[in-house]
Coordinates of C-alpha atoms and ligand atoms in Angstrom, one line a residue:
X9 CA 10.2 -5.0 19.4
X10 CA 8.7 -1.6 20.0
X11 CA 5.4 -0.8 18.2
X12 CA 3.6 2.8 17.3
X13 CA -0.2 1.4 18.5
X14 CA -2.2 2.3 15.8
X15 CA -5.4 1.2 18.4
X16 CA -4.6 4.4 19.9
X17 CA -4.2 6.8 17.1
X18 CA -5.1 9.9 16.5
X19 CA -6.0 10.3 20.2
X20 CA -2.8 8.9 22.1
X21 CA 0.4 8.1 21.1
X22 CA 1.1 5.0 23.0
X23 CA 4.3 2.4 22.1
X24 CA 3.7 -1.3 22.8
X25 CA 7.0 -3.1 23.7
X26 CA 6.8 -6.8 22.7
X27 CA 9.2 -8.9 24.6
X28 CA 8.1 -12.1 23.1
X29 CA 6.8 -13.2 19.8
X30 CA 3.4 -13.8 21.1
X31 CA 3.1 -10.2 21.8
X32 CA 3.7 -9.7 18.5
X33 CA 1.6 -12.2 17.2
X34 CA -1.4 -10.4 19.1
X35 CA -0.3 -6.9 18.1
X36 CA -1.0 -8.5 14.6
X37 CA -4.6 -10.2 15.1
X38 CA -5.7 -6.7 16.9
X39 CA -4.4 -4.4 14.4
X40 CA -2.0 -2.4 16.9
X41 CA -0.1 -3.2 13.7
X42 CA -2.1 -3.6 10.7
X43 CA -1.7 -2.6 6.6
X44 CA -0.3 -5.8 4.4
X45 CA 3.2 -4.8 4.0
X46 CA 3.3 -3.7 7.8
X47 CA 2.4 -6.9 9.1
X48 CA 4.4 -8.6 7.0
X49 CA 7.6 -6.5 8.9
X50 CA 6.0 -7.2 11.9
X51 CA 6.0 -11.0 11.8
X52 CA 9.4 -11.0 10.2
X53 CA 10.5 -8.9 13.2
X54 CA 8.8 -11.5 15.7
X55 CA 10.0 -14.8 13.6
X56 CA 13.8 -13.5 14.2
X57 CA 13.1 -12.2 17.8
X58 CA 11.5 -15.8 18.3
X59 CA 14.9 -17.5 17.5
X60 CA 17.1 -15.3 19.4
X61 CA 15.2 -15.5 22.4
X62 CA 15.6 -19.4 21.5
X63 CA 19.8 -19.1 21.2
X64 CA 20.1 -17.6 24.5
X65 CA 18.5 -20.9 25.9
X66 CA 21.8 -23.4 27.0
X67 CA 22.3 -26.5 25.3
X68 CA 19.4 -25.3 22.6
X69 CA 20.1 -28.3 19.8
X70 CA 20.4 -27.7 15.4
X71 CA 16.6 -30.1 16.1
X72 CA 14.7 -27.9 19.1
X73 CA 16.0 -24.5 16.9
X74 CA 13.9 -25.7 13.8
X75 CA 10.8 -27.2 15.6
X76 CA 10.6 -23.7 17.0
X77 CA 11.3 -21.8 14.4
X78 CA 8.5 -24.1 12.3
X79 CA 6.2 -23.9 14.9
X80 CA 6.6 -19.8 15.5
X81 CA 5.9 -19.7 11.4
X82 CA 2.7 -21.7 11.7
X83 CA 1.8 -19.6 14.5
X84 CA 2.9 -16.2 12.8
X85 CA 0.8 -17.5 9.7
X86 CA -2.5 -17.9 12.1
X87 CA -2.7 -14.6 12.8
X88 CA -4.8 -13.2 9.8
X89 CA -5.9 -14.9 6.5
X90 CA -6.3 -12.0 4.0
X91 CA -3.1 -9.7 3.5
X92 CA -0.4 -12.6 1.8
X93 CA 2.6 -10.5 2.8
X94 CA 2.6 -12.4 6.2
X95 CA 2.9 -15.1 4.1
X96 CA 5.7 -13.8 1.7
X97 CA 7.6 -12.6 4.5
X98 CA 7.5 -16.1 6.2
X99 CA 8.6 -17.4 3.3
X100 CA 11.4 -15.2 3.2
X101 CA 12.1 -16.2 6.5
X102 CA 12.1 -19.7 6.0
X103 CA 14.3 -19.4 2.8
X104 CA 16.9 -17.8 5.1
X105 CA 16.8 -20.2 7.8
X106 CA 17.2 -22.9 5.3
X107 CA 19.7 -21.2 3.3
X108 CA 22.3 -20.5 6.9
X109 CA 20.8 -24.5 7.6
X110 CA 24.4 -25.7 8.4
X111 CA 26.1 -22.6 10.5
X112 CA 26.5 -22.4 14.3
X113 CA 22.6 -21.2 15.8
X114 CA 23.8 -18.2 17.1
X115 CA 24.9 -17.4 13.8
X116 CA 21.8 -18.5 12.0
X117 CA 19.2 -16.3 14.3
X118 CA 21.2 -13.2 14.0
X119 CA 20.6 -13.7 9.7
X120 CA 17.4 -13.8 10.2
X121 CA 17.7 -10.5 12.3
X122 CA 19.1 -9.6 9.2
X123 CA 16.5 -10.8 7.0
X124 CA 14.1 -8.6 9.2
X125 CA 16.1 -5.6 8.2
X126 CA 16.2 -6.6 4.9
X127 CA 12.4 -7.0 4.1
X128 CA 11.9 -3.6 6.2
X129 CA 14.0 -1.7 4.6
X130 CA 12.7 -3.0 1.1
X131 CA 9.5 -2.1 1.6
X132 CA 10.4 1.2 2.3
X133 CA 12.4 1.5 -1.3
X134 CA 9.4 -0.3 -2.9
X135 CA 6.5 2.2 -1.7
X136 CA 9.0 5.1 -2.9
X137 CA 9.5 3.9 -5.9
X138 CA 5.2 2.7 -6.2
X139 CA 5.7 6.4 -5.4
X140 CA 7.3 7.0 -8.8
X141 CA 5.2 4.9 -10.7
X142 CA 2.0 6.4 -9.8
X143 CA 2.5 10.0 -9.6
X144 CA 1.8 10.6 -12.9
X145 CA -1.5 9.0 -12.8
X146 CA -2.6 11.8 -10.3
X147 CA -4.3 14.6 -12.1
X148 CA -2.1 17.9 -11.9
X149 CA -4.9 19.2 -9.7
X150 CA -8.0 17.9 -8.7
X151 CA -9.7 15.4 -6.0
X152 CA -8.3 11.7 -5.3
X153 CA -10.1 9.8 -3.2
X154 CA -9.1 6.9 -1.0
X155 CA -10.2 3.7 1.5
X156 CA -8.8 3.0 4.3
X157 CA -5.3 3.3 5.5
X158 CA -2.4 3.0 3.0
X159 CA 0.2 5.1 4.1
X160 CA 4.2 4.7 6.4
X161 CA 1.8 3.3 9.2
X162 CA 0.7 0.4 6.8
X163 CA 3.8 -0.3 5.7
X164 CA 7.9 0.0 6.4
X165 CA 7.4 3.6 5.5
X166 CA 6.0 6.7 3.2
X167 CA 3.1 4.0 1.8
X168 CA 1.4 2.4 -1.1
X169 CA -1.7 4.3 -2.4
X170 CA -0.9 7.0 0.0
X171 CA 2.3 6.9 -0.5
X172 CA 1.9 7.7 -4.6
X173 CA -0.3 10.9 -3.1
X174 CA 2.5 11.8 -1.1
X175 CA 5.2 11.8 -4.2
X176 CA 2.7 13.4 -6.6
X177 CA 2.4 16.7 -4.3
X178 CA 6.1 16.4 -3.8
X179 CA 6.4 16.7 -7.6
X180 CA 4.2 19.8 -7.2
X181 CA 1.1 18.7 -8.0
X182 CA -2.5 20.2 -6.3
X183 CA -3.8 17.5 -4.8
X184 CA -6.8 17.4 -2.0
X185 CA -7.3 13.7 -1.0
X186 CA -10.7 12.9 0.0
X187 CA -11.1 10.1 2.6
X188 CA -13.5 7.5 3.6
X189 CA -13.9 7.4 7.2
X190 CA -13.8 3.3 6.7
X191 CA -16.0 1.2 8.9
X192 CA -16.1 -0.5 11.2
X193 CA -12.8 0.5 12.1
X194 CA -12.4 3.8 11.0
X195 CA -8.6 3.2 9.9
X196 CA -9.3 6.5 6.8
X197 CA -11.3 8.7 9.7
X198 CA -8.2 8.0 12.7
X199 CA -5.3 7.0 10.1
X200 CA -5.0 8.7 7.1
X201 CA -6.7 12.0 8.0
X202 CA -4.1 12.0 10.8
X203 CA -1.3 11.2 8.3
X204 CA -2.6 13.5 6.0
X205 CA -2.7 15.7 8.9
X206 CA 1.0 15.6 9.7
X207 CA 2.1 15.8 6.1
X208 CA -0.5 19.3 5.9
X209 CA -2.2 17.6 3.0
X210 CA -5.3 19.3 2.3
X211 CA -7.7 16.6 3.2
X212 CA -11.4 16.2 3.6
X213 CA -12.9 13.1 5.9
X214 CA -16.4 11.8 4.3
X215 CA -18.7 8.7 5.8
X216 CA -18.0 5.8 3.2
X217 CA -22.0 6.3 2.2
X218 CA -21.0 9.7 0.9
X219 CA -18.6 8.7 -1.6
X220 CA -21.6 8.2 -4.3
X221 CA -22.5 12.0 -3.8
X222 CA -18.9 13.6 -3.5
X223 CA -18.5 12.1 -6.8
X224 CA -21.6 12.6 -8.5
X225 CA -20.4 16.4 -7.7
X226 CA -17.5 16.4 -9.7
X227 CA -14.9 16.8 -6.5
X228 CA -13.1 13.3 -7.5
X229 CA -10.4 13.1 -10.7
X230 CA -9.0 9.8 -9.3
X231 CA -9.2 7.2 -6.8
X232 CA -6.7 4.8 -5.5
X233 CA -6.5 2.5 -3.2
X234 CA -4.3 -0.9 -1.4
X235 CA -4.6 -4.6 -1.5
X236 CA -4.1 -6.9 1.1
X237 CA -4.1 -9.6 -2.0
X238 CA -3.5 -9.1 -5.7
X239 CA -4.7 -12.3 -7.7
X240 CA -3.1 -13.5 -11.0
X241 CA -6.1 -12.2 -13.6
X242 CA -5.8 -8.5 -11.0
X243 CA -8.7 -9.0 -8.4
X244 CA -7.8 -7.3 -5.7
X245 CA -8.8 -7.8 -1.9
X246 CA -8.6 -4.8 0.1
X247 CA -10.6 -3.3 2.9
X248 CA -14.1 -3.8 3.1
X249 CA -15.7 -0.8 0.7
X250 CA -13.4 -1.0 -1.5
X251 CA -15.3 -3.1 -4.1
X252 CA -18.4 -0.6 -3.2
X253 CA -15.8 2.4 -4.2
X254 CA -14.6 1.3 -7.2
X255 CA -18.2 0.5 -8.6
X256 CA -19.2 4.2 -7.7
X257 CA -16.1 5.3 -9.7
X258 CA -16.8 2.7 -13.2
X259 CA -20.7 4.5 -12.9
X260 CA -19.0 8.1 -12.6
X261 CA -16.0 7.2 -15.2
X262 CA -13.2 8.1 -12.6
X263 CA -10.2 6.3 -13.0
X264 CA -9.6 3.7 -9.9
X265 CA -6.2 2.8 -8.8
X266 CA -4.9 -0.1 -7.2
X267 CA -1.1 0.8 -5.8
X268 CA 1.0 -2.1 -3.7
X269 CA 4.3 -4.1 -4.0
X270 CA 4.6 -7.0 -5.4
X271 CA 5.1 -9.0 -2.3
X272 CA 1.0 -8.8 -1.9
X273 CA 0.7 -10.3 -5.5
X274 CA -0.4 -13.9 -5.0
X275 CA 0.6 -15.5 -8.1
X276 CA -0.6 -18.8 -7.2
X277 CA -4.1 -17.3 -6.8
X278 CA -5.9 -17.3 -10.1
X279 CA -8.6 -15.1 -9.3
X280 CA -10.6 -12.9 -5.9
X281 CA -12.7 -15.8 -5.8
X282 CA -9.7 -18.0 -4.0
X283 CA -8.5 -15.0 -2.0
X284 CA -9.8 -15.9 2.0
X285 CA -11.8 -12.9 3.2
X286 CA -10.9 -12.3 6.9
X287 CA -14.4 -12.3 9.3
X288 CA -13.5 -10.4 12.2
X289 CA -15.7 -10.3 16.1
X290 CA -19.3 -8.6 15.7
X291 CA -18.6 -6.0 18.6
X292 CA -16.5 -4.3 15.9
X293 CA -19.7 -3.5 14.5
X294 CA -22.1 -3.1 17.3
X295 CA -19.4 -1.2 18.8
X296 CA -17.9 2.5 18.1
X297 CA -15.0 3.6 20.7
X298 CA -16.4 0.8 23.0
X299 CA -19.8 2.3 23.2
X300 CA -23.0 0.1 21.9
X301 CA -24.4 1.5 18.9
X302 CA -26.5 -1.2 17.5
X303 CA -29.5 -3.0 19.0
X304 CA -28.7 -6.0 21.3
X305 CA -28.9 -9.5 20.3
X306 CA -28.6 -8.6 16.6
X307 CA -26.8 -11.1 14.4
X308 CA -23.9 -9.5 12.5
X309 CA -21.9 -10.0 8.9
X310 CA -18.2 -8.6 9.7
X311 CA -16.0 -9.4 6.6
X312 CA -12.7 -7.3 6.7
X313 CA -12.2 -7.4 3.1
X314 CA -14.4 -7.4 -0.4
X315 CA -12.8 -8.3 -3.8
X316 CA -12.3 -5.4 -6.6
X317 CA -12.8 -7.6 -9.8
X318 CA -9.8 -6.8 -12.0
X319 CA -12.4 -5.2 -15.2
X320 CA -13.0 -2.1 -12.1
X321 CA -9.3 -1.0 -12.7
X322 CA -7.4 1.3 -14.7
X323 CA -4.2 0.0 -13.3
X324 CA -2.3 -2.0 -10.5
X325 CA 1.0 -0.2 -9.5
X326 CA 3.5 -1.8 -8.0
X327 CA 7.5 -0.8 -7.4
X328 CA 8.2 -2.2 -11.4
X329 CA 5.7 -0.1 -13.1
X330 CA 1.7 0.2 -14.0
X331 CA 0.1 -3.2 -14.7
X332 CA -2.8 -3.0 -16.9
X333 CA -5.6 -4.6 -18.7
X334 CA -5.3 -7.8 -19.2
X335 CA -3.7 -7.8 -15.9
X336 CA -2.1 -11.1 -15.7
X337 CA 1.4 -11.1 -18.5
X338 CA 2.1 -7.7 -16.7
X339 CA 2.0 -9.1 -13.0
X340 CA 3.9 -12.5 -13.8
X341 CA 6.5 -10.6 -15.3
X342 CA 6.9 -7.9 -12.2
X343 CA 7.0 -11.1 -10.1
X344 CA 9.4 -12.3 -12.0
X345 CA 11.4 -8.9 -11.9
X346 CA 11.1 -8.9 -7.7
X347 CA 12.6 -12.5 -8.0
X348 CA 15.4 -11.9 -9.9
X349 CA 16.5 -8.7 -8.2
X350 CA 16.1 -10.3 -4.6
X351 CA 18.3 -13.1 -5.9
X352 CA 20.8 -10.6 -7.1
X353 CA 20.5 -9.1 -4.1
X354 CA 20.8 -12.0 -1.4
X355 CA 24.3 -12.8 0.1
X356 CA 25.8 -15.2 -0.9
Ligands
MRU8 O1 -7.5 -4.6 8.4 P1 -6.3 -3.7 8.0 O2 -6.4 -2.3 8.6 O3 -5.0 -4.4 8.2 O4 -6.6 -3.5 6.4 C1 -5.6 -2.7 5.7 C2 -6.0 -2.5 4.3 O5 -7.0 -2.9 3.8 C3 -5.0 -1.7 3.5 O6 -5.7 -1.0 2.5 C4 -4.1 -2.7 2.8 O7 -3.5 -3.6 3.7 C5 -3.0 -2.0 2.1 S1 -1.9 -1.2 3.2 C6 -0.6 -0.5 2.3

């Protein structure tokens, strides 16, 4: 598995080959691949990689294949709590397995090779089509902010919140994306500015502590952001700031926009308060580009996500249209939707 390390970036384009599913499973706790949907990819890349490293072994048994696949799930779902497309796309893993349960094991890894593909390259058609859904809810020209990173880095390709900025200016419209930098790890200041970069979107980089003034002078018509994990009743959990964002925009009556597939909505989860919020190591915070910035010895809080409550947005868009107010008929039935289509869709 070759990986674009987003550690790197902007600075240094460096690709990470993983030759074993460890690899990939540190790739995902260190964010050299990070963003909901693309670590879900990522582990459903590693899961299949895991098993046909496991076929080549001689004399591998139908008993030894599924205590390794089982035990490279488990590991796979260790890797971090928050974003539940890891989770989805284990599932989906496991639903194959099961489903080729009585074919030869050569024949069973190279399905879930398959099934790697598969969620890959329906992440990509569900960001384009997020794409679709949200462009209207750009303004025709004006200022759209955003948190973190959300674009084809995060994801199988083209992005969530990003991506609906990218289809939007497609369609023509004037769009000049403002961007938190996002501490600690600067994922809007290296990421998106460098994806808007490449795309020549006029962009401008702020310090997350200058959102409250950028909009208080009138430069932000929108904002829209990810989730790492969409609750039933519409919390949200996305990177930290978020919630802070999305208070500024209630106080300055901008619309804020949540935009992400439905594989991050956790319809089990009836609200943000059950969502687990990710604490990552404190150097991320008494560190900047491995340099010391804060005092020694000081204790640190380092949660990698906060909780939008659902009453903070104007809409949740996913690849089957705008969910709204209350937020939880419209999200069952777009699960539902996903369901049904992937069942259509699934061989037989
Ligand atoms: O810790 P990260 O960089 O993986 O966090 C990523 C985010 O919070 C994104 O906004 C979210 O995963 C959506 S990516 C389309």
């Amino acid at each position: 598995m070759r990986l674009l390390d987003q550690r790197a970036l902007p600075g240094e384009t460096i690709y990470l080959d993983c030759r074993q599913p460890d690899e990939v499973m540190e790739a995902i706790r260190t964010l050299t691949v990070r963003g909901a949907p693309a670590i879900g990819v990522a582990a459903a890349y590693g899961i299949a990689q895991a098993m046909q490293l496991a076929v080549r072994t001689k004399d591998l048994h139908a008993n030894s294949f599924d205590a390794i696949f089982d035990e490279t799930c488990k590991r796979f779902g260790a890797t971090r709590p928050t974003a539940v497309n890891l989770f989805w796309a284990i599932k989906r893993m496991q639903e194959t397995a099961a489903r080729w349960h009585i074919r030869g094991l050569h024949e069973r890894a190279a399905m879930l090779v398959e099934e790697a593909k598969r969620i890959h390259a329906e992440d990509v058609e569900m960001c384009l089509a997020i794409g679709r859904h949200g462009a209207p809810l750009m303004p025709q020209s004006g200022g759209v902010i955003t948190h973190c990173n959300t674009g084809g880095l995060a994801t199988g390709g083209h992005g969530t919140a990003l991506g609906v900025i990218r289809t939007a200016v497609a369609q023509g419209k004037q769009i000049h994306v403002w961007i938190d930098e996002t501490r600690p790890l600067l994922q809007g200041a290296r990421l998106t500015a460098w994806e808007c970069a490449q795309d020549k979107l006029p962009a401008t980089l702020i310090t997350d502590n200058m959102a409250a003034h950028v909009l208080k002078l009138g430069h932000v018509h929108a904002a829209i952001a990810g989730a790492d994990r969409i609750a039933r009743n519409g919390d949200s959990a996305n990177k930290i700031g978020t919630y802070g964002l999305a208070i500024l925009c209630k106080y300055h009556n901008i619309p804020f926009y949540i935009a992400a597939p439905t594989s991050t909505v956790d319809i089990g989860c009836d609200s943000g308060a059950h969502i687990p919020i990710e604490e990552r190591k404190a150097e991320e915070v008494t560190h900047l580009g491995g340099q010391r910035v804060a005092a020694a010895g000081v204790d640190v809080f380092n949660p990698a996500f906060d909780v939008v409550p659902h009453e903070l947005i104007a809409g949740i868009i996913t690849e089957h249209g705008v969910a709204k107010a209350p937020f939880e008929p419209d999200l069952v039935a777009m699960v539902a939707r996903a369901r049904a289509h992937h069942n259509q869709v699934e061989p037989a």
